Structure formats: C-alpha cells, structure tokens
mmCIF file of C-alpha atoms in Angstrom:
data_model
loop_
_atom_site.group_PDB
_atom_site.id
_atom_site.type_symbol
_atom_site.label_atom_id
_atom_site.label_comp_id
_atom_site.label_asym_id
_atom_site.label_seq_id
_atom_site.Cartn_x
_atom_site.Cartn_y
_atom_site.Cartn_z
ATOM 1 C CA MET Z 1055 -9.462 4.594 -6.490
ATOM 2 C CA SER Z 1056 -10.758 3.185 -3.226
ATOM 3 C CA TYR Z 1057 -12.409 0.041 -1.909
ATOM 4 C CA ASN Z 1058 -16.050 0.385 -0.949
ATOM 5 C CA GLN Z 1059 -18.175 -2.600 0.143
ATOM 6 C CA PHE Z 1060 -15.217 -4.920 -0.413
ATOM 7 C CA ALA Z 1061 -13.446 -3.205 2.496
ATOM 8 C CA TRP Z 1062 -15.476 -5.259 4.984
ATOM 9 C CA TYR Z 1063 -14.132 -8.529 3.535
ATOM 10 C CA TYR Z 1064 -10.575 -7.385 2.787
ATOM 11 C CA ASP Z 1065 -8.871 -8.725 5.929
ATOM 12 C CA SER Z 1066 -10.500 -12.145 5.729
ATOM 13 C CA LEU Z 1067 -9.094 -12.630 2.223
ATOM 14 C CA MET Z 1068 -5.527 -11.543 2.964
ATOM 15 C CA GLU Z 1069 -2.756 -13.931 3.963
ATOM 16 C CA PRO Z 1070 -1.629 -13.234 7.579
ATOM 17 C CA GLN Z 1071 1.875 -14.580 6.910
ATOM 18 C CA PHE Z 1072 2.433 -11.889 4.292
ATOM 19 C CA TYR Z 1073 1.937 -9.204 6.936
ATOM 20 C CA GLU Z 1074 4.214 -11.002 9.389
ATOM 21 C CA ASP Z 1075 6.999 -11.304 6.806
ATOM 22 C CA TYR Z 1076 6.629 -7.674 5.783
ATOM 23 C CA PHE Z 1077 6.634 -6.474 9.371
ATOM 24 C CA LEU Z 1078 9.844 -8.403 9.987
ATOM 25 C CA TYR Z 1079 11.427 -6.589 7.028
ATOM 26 C CA LEU Z 1080 10.229 -3.203 8.319
ATOM 27 C CA ASN Z 1081 11.731 -3.859 11.736
ATOM 28 C CA GLN Z 1082 15.041 -4.707 10.101
ATOM 29 C CA GLN Z 1083 15.116 -1.609 7.910
ATOM 30 C CA LEU Z 1084 13.703 1.133 10.077
ATOM 31 C CA PRO Z 1085 15.689 3.010 12.685
ATOM 32 C CA ASP Z 1086 14.257 3.684 16.116
ATOM 33 C CA PHE Z 1087 11.585 6.098 14.987
ATOM 34 C CA HIS Z 1088 9.003 8.174 16.829
ATOM 35 C CA SER Z 1089 6.611 9.190 14.058
ATOM 36 C CA CYS Z 1090 5.220 7.414 11.007
ATOM 37 C CA LEU Z 1091 2.887 8.335 8.152
ATOM 38 C CA ASP Z 1092 1.258 5.349 6.427
ATOM 39 C CA LEU Z 1093 -0.226 6.345 3.047
ATOM 40 C CA GLY Z 1094 -2.792 3.907 1.705
ATOM 41 C CA CYS Z 1095 -3.069 2.348 5.150
ATOM 42 C CA GLY Z 1096 -6.208 0.361 4.291
ATOM 43 C CA THR Z 1097 -7.693 -1.412 7.295
ATOM 44 C CA GLY Z 1098 -4.787 -0.400 9.508
ATOM 45 C CA THR Z 1099 -2.929 -3.694 9.841
ATOM 46 C CA PHE Z 1100 0.522 -2.115 9.669
ATOM 47 C CA THR Z 1101 -0.364 0.952 11.739
ATOM 48 C CA ARG Z 1102 -1.609 -1.365 14.481
ATOM 49 C CA LYS Z 1103 1.626 -3.367 14.388
ATOM 50 C CA LEU Z 1104 3.781 -0.223 14.403
ATOM 51 C CA ASP Z 1105 1.872 1.586 17.133
ATOM 52 C CA ARG Z 1106 3.619 2.046 20.467
ATOM 53 C CA PHE Z 1107 2.964 4.376 23.376
ATOM 54 C CA ASP Z 1108 5.934 6.577 22.428
ATOM 55 C CA ARG Z 1109 5.115 6.790 18.716
ATOM 56 C CA TYR Z 1110 2.913 9.180 16.749
ATOM 57 C CA ILE Z 1111 1.254 7.228 13.915
ATOM 58 C CA VAL Z 1112 -0.994 8.639 11.183
ATOM 59 C CA GLY Z 1113 -2.820 6.474 8.646
ATOM 60 C CA VAL Z 1114 -4.215 7.932 5.431
ATOM 61 C CA ASP Z 1115 -6.553 6.228 2.972
ATOM 62 C CA LEU Z 1116 -9.034 7.257 0.304
ATOM 63 C CA SER Z 1117 -11.612 4.696 1.447
ATOM 64 C CA GLU Z 1118 -13.686 5.772 4.430
ATOM 65 C CA GLU Z 1119 -14.918 2.177 4.704
ATOM 66 C CA MET Z 1120 -11.356 0.935 5.130
ATOM 67 C CA LEU Z 1121 -10.655 3.621 7.720
ATOM 68 C CA GLU Z 1122 -13.755 2.708 9.703
ATOM 69 C CA ILE Z 1123 -12.320 -0.793 10.143
ATOM 70 C CA ALA Z 1124 -8.884 0.619 10.962
ATOM 71 C CA ARG Z 1125 -10.326 2.814 13.717
ATOM 72 C CA GLU Z 1126 -12.000 -0.219 15.261
ATOM 73 C CA LYS Z 1127 -8.604 -1.979 15.358
ATOM 74 C CA ASN Z 1128 -6.704 0.846 17.006
ATOM 75 C CA ALA Z 1129 -8.165 3.967 18.564
ATOM 76 C CA HIS Z 1130 -4.694 5.352 19.370
ATOM 77 C CA VAL Z 1131 -3.785 5.953 15.724
ATOM 78 C CA GLN Z 1132 -4.995 9.051 13.904
ATOM 79 C CA TYR Z 1133 -6.747 8.032 10.674
ATOM 80 C CA ILE Z 1134 -7.459 10.579 7.939
ATOM 81 C CA GLN Z 1135 -9.496 10.195 4.756
ATOM 82 C CA SER Z 1136 -7.501 11.787 1.944
ATOM 83 C CA ASP Z 1137 -5.974 11.384 -1.498
ATOM 84 C CA MET Z 1138 -2.268 10.455 -1.245
ATOM 85 C CA GLN Z 1139 -1.360 13.171 -3.733
ATOM 86 C CA LYS Z 1140 -3.204 15.920 -1.880
ATOM 87 C CA PHE Z 1141 -2.631 14.981 1.762
ATOM 88 C CA GLN Z 1142 -1.104 17.822 3.757
ATOM 89 C CA SER Z 1143 0.140 17.985 7.318
ATOM 90 C CA GLU Z 1144 2.084 20.549 9.299
ATOM 91 C CA ARG Z 1145 3.927 17.642 10.882
ATOM 92 C CA TYR Z 1146 7.120 16.021 9.563
ATOM 93 C CA PHE Z 1147 7.657 12.286 10.041
ATOM 94 C CA ASP Z 1148 10.623 10.014 10.701
ATOM 95 C CA VAL Z 1149 9.119 7.350 8.431
ATOM 96 C CA VAL Z 1150 6.665 7.400 5.522
ATOM 97 C CA LEU Z 1151 5.213 4.121 4.246
ATOM 98 C CA CYS Z 1152 3.147 3.289 1.165
ATOM 99 C CA LEU Z 1153 2.787 -0.492 1.185
ATOM 100 C CA CYS Z 1154 0.809 -3.316 -0.406
ATOM 101 C CA ASP Z 1155 1.003 -1.817 -3.931
ATOM 102 C CA SER Z 1156 -1.067 1.170 -2.785
ATOM 103 C CA LEU Z 1157 0.936 3.461 -5.069
ATOM 104 C CA ASN Z 1158 -0.193 1.414 -8.085
ATOM 105 C CA TYR Z 1159 -3.772 2.569 -7.541
ATOM 106 C CA VAL Z 1160 -2.645 6.096 -8.462
ATOM 107 C CA LEU Z 1161 -3.027 6.208 -12.231
ATOM 108 C CA GLY Z 1162 -0.357 7.817 -14.379
ATOM 109 C CA PHE Z 1163 3.361 7.837 -13.638
ATOM 110 C CA GLU Z 1164 3.456 11.616 -13.164
ATOM 111 C CA ASN Z 1165 0.769 11.301 -10.503
ATOM 112 C CA GLN Z 1166 2.692 8.523 -8.758
ATOM 113 C CA VAL Z 1167 5.780 10.760 -8.737
ATOM 114 C CA GLN Z 1168 3.629 13.469 -7.171
ATOM 115 C CA VAL Z 1169 2.847 11.035 -4.342
ATOM 116 C CA LEU Z 1170 6.569 10.356 -3.886
ATOM 117 C CA LYS Z 1171 7.192 14.105 -3.820
ATOM 118 C CA ASN Z 1172 4.496 14.442 -1.163
ATOM 119 C CA CYS Z 1173 6.261 11.720 0.827
ATOM 120 C CA TYR Z 1174 9.546 13.619 0.559
ATOM 121 C CA ASN Z 1175 7.893 16.848 1.701
ATOM 122 C CA HIS Z 1176 6.508 15.161 4.826
ATOM 123 C CA LEU Z 1177 9.778 13.545 5.909
ATOM 124 C CA GLN Z 1178 12.202 14.828 8.495
ATOM 125 C CA PRO Z 1179 15.818 15.186 7.292
ATOM 126 C CA ASN Z 1180 17.266 11.649 7.346
ATOM 127 C CA GLY Z 1181 13.712 10.318 7.320
ATOM 128 C CA VAL Z 1182 13.012 7.027 5.526
ATOM 129 C CA LEU Z 1183 10.509 6.230 2.779
ATOM 130 C CA ILE Z 1184 9.513 2.624 2.080
ATOM 131 C CA PHE Z 1185 7.034 1.750 -0.645
ATOM 132 C CA ASP Z 1186 6.369 -1.148 -2.984
ATOM 133 C CA ILE Z 1187 4.977 -1.776 -6.459
ATOM 134 C CA HIS Z 1188 3.978 -4.700 -8.646
ATOM 135 C CA SER Z 1189 6.940 -5.935 -10.670
ATOM 136 C CA GLN Z 1190 6.780 -6.026 -14.452
ATOM 137 C CA GLU Z 1191 7.026 -9.822 -14.135
ATOM 138 C CA LYS Z 1192 3.774 -9.748 -12.210
ATOM 139 C CA ILE Z 1193 2.077 -7.294 -14.574
ATOM 140 C CA ASN Z 1194 3.126 -9.019 -17.792
ATOM 141 C CA HIS Z 1195 3.009 -12.671 -16.786
ATOM 142 C CA THR Z 1196 1.445 -13.542 -13.420
ATOM 143 C CA PHE Z 1197 -1.480 -11.172 -13.916
ATOM 144 C CA LEU Z 1198 -1.855 -11.616 -17.675
ATOM 145 C CA ASN Z 1199 -5.080 -13.594 -17.210
ATOM 146 C CA TYR Z 1200 -5.295 -14.495 -13.556
ATOM 147 C CA SER Z 1201 -8.225 -15.660 -11.462
ATOM 148 C CA GLU Z 1202 -8.965 -17.369 -8.182
ATOM 149 C CA GLU Z 1203 -12.122 -18.274 -6.326
ATOM 150 C CA GLU Z 1204 -13.079 -19.539 -2.916
ATOM 151 C CA GLU Z 1205 -16.320 -20.734 -1.409
ATOM 152 C CA SER Z 1206 -17.156 -21.321 2.236
ATOM 153 C CA VAL Z 1207 -20.267 -21.623 4.345
ATOM 154 C CA ASP Z 1208 -20.384 -17.851 4.740
ATOM 155 C CA TYR Z 1209 -19.366 -16.437 1.372
ATOM 156 C CA TYR Z 1210 -18.319 -16.978 -2.233
ATOM 157 C CA TYR Z 1211 -15.341 -15.011 -3.561
ATOM 158 C CA TYR Z 1212 -14.067 -14.556 -7.121
ATOM 159 C CA TRP Z 1213 -11.130 -12.379 -8.160
ATOM 160 C CA SER Z 1214 -9.836 -11.965 -11.680
ATOM 161 C CA VAL Z 1215 -7.052 -9.801 -13.078
ATOM 162 C CA LYS Z 1216 -6.434 -8.910 -16.700
ATOM 163 C CA LYS Z 1217 -3.794 -6.811 -18.370
ATOM 164 C CA THR Z 1218 -5.801 -4.081 -20.061
ATOM 165 C CA ALA Z 1219 -3.057 -1.762 -21.358
ATOM 166 C CA PRO Z 1220 0.738 -1.417 -21.192
ATOM 167 C CA TYR Z 1221 1.697 -1.188 -17.496
ATOM 168 C CA GLU Z 1222 -1.997 -1.559 -16.509
ATOM 169 C CA ILE Z 1223 -4.154 -4.257 -14.951
ATOM 170 C CA THR Z 1224 -7.852 -4.346 -14.036
ATOM 171 C CA HIS Z 1225 -9.095 -6.275 -11.020
ATOM 172 C CA THR Z 1226 -12.648 -7.593 -10.840
ATOM 173 C CA VAL Z 1227 -13.778 -8.695 -7.392
ATOM 174 C CA ILE Z 1228 -17.084 -10.462 -6.779
ATOM 175 C CA ILE Z 1229 -18.232 -11.417 -3.290
ATOM 176 C CA GLU Z 1230 -21.486 -13.095 -2.371
ATOM 177 C CA ASP Z 1231 -22.301 -12.942 1.329
ATOM 178 C CA LEU Z 1232 -24.320 -16.133 1.715
ATOM 179 C CA GLU Z 1233 -25.465 -15.317 5.242
ATOM 180 C CA GLU Z 1234 -26.778 -11.858 4.395
ATOM 181 C CA ASP Z 1235 -27.781 -12.725 0.804
ATOM 182 C CA ILE Z 1236 -25.723 -9.834 -0.565
ATOM 183 C CA ARG Z 1237 -23.779 -9.768 -3.829
ATOM 184 C CA MET Z 1238 -21.198 -7.085 -4.570
ATOM 185 C CA GLU Z 1239 -18.874 -6.448 -7.469
ATOM 186 C CA GLU Z 1240 -16.060 -3.911 -7.736
ATOM 187 C CA LYS Z 1241 -13.496 -3.089 -10.416
ATOM 188 C CA HIS Z 1242 -10.118 -1.534 -9.639
ATOM 189 C CA ILE Z 1243 -7.371 -0.391 -11.984
ATOM 190 C CA GLN Z 1244 -3.674 -0.405 -11.131
ATOM 191 C CA GLN Z 1245 -0.663 0.825 -13.062
ATOM 192 C CA SER Z 1246 2.942 -0.129 -12.390
ATOM 193 C CA PHE Z 1247 5.957 1.048 -14.359
ATOM 194 C CA PRO Z 1248 9.560 -0.134 -14.843
ATOM 195 C CA LYS Z 1249 11.809 -0.148 -11.787
ATOM 196 C CA ALA Z 1250 14.275 2.244 -13.410
ATOM 197 C CA TRP Z 1251 11.598 4.913 -13.718
ATOM 198 C CA TYR Z 1252 11.043 4.936 -9.947
ATOM 199 C CA LEU Z 1253 14.758 4.874 -9.143
ATOM 200 C CA ASP Z 1254 15.325 7.864 -11.410
ATOM 201 C CA ALA Z 1255 12.338 9.745 -9.975
ATOM 202 C CA LEU Z 1256 13.547 9.205 -6.391
ATOM 203 C CA ALA Z 1257 16.999 10.533 -7.262
ATOM 204 C CA GLN Z 1258 15.540 13.574 -9.005
ATOM 205 C CA LEU Z 1259 13.364 14.318 -5.986
ATOM 206 C CA GLY Z 1260 16.489 14.467 -3.817
ATOM 207 C CA PHE Z 1261 16.403 11.112 -2.047
ATOM 208 C CA CYS Z 1262 19.645 9.324 -1.217
ATOM 209 C CA GLU Z 1263 20.663 5.777 -0.172
ATOM 210 C CA ILE Z 1264 18.104 4.506 -2.679
ATOM 211 C CA LYS Z 1265 17.670 0.773 -3.106
ATOM 212 C CA CYS Z 1266 15.130 -1.611 -4.577
ATOM 213 C CA GLU Z 1267 14.801 -5.215 -3.428
ATOM 214 C CA ASP Z 1268 12.826 -8.350 -4.156
ATOM 215 C CA VAL Z 1269 12.211 -8.727 -0.437
ATOM 216 C CA PHE Z 1270 9.951 -11.779 -0.727
ATOM 217 C CA ASN Z 1271 12.158 -13.539 -3.324
ATOM 218 C CA ASP Z 1272 9.265 -14.179 -5.687
ATOM 219 C CA LYS Z 1273 9.833 -11.546 -8.423
ATOM 220 C CA GLN Z 1274 6.310 -10.262 -7.777
ATOM 221 C CA ARG Z 1275 6.718 -7.248 -5.500
ATOM 222 C CA LEU Z 1276 9.521 -4.670 -5.581
ATOM 223 C CA VAL Z 1277 10.224 -2.811 -2.341
ATOM 224 C CA PHE Z 1278 11.942 0.580 -2.477
ATOM 225 C CA TYR Z 1279 13.902 2.197 0.338
ATOM 226 C CA ALA Z 1280 15.028 5.829 0.189
ATOM 227 C CA LYS Z 1281 16.242 8.417 2.658
ATOM 228 C CA LYS Z 1282 15.726 12.176 2.694
ATOM 229 C CA LYS Z 1283 19.041 14.002 2.723
ATOM 230 C CA GLU Z 1284 20.142 15.629 5.923
ATOM 231 C CA ASP Z 1285 19.915 19.429 5.936
ATOM 232 C CA LYS Z 1286 23.297 21.047 5.466
ATOM 233 C CA ILE Z 1287 24.164 23.918 7.747
#
C-alpha cells in the first residue's frame, strides 16, 4: 500500500526531531559501511542523511510520488519503484533498512517474513538489518481510537486511526489545501504482530546477534537489529 497525493504533504507533517533522534541511533549501531538498501524509503529523508561520496545508497518505495520527492532531495541516490517483497538486485549490501513502520504496510505476517527474507538475501555476510514496527501497546491502546487535526493558513489536516481487526489498524488522512482549493482523502491499513513472532522469524531465517529495543523509550516503536551470519569456509 502506497501514499499517493498525500506524499506531497508528508514531510511537512512529520516531526524533524524524530528523524534526528533516529539518525543518531543509526550512527551508533551501524559499522563503517559502504552500501545501504533502504526499503520503504518514502521521501528519502534517511537516504539523504546517510549519503556520502564513498557510499552506494539505493532507496526503494512502492509510491512513485514519494520517490519523485526523494529524487528532488538527492540526485546521487538511486531510487527504484518496487514492492519490498519482490525487489531484486544483483548487488549485496552492507546495511538494509526498513524504517518508520514501513514493514507494517505489508499485510499478513507471512508476507512480512518474506520481506525479511528478501532483506537477508540482499545482505553481505556480516551485513546488518535494522527495521521497526508498531508495538502492541501502540496498536491496542494508543491507536485504539486516535485522531489529531491541524489547521494553518495553507492547509487543514485531519488524521484518525482505528483498530479494525486483531493486529490491524486503519489510518484515514484528510488534507485540504486551502491555497489550491484541493481536498484529498486516503486510507491506509497497517498490521503489526507480537515481538516474539519477529524474533523467531529472524532466527529461522538465519540471522544472528538479534535484538529488539524500545529505542525512543515510549513503548510505541520497537526497533530490531539483526546480522547476517558470516560465510564459513
């Protein structure tokens, strides 16, 4: 599931400090790497921060609208429109990322595991995977019946979230562009499953040094770190 018209307003509605805090965590966790695959890269905020002259960065997203914005931010990064499950590359990467609950947009746990398997297949030996999901605390309590709205001179914004099934939430986003006299509405479904399910899936896929942390200390987002085993001679 991808963002369409909403893509053009996405950055203006996100909290910059969240990205700064996350980037600090990534710098602490990642070794000195030379290649990175960012699945569900969105508008390219993290790929822009990670890009360096000596690094090969690839961003993948299902939304062509999101990628159009990402390309405007950074022409040095290669951006590819693709499904996270089906993406294929002949290249292997030192790091694979899937951040900002992007994995939760893939519906069905088996399909999410397929994404993790695809991550494993695109990693170098000793390569690192970092991804995050909504916690069950967030699914069952914070997002039970959640809404927020904001109005400025330029636009009106309304976002509501409802739990619509076990492990599932539905987002409704309404934006009225007051300057252009445009109204848009999008619905997006996310599914997030118990932490233990992901830990078990990572182990079964062959990852090692697996850990899961509440990086932001708010019980809302769980961040997973896993490493691909080194090839044995």
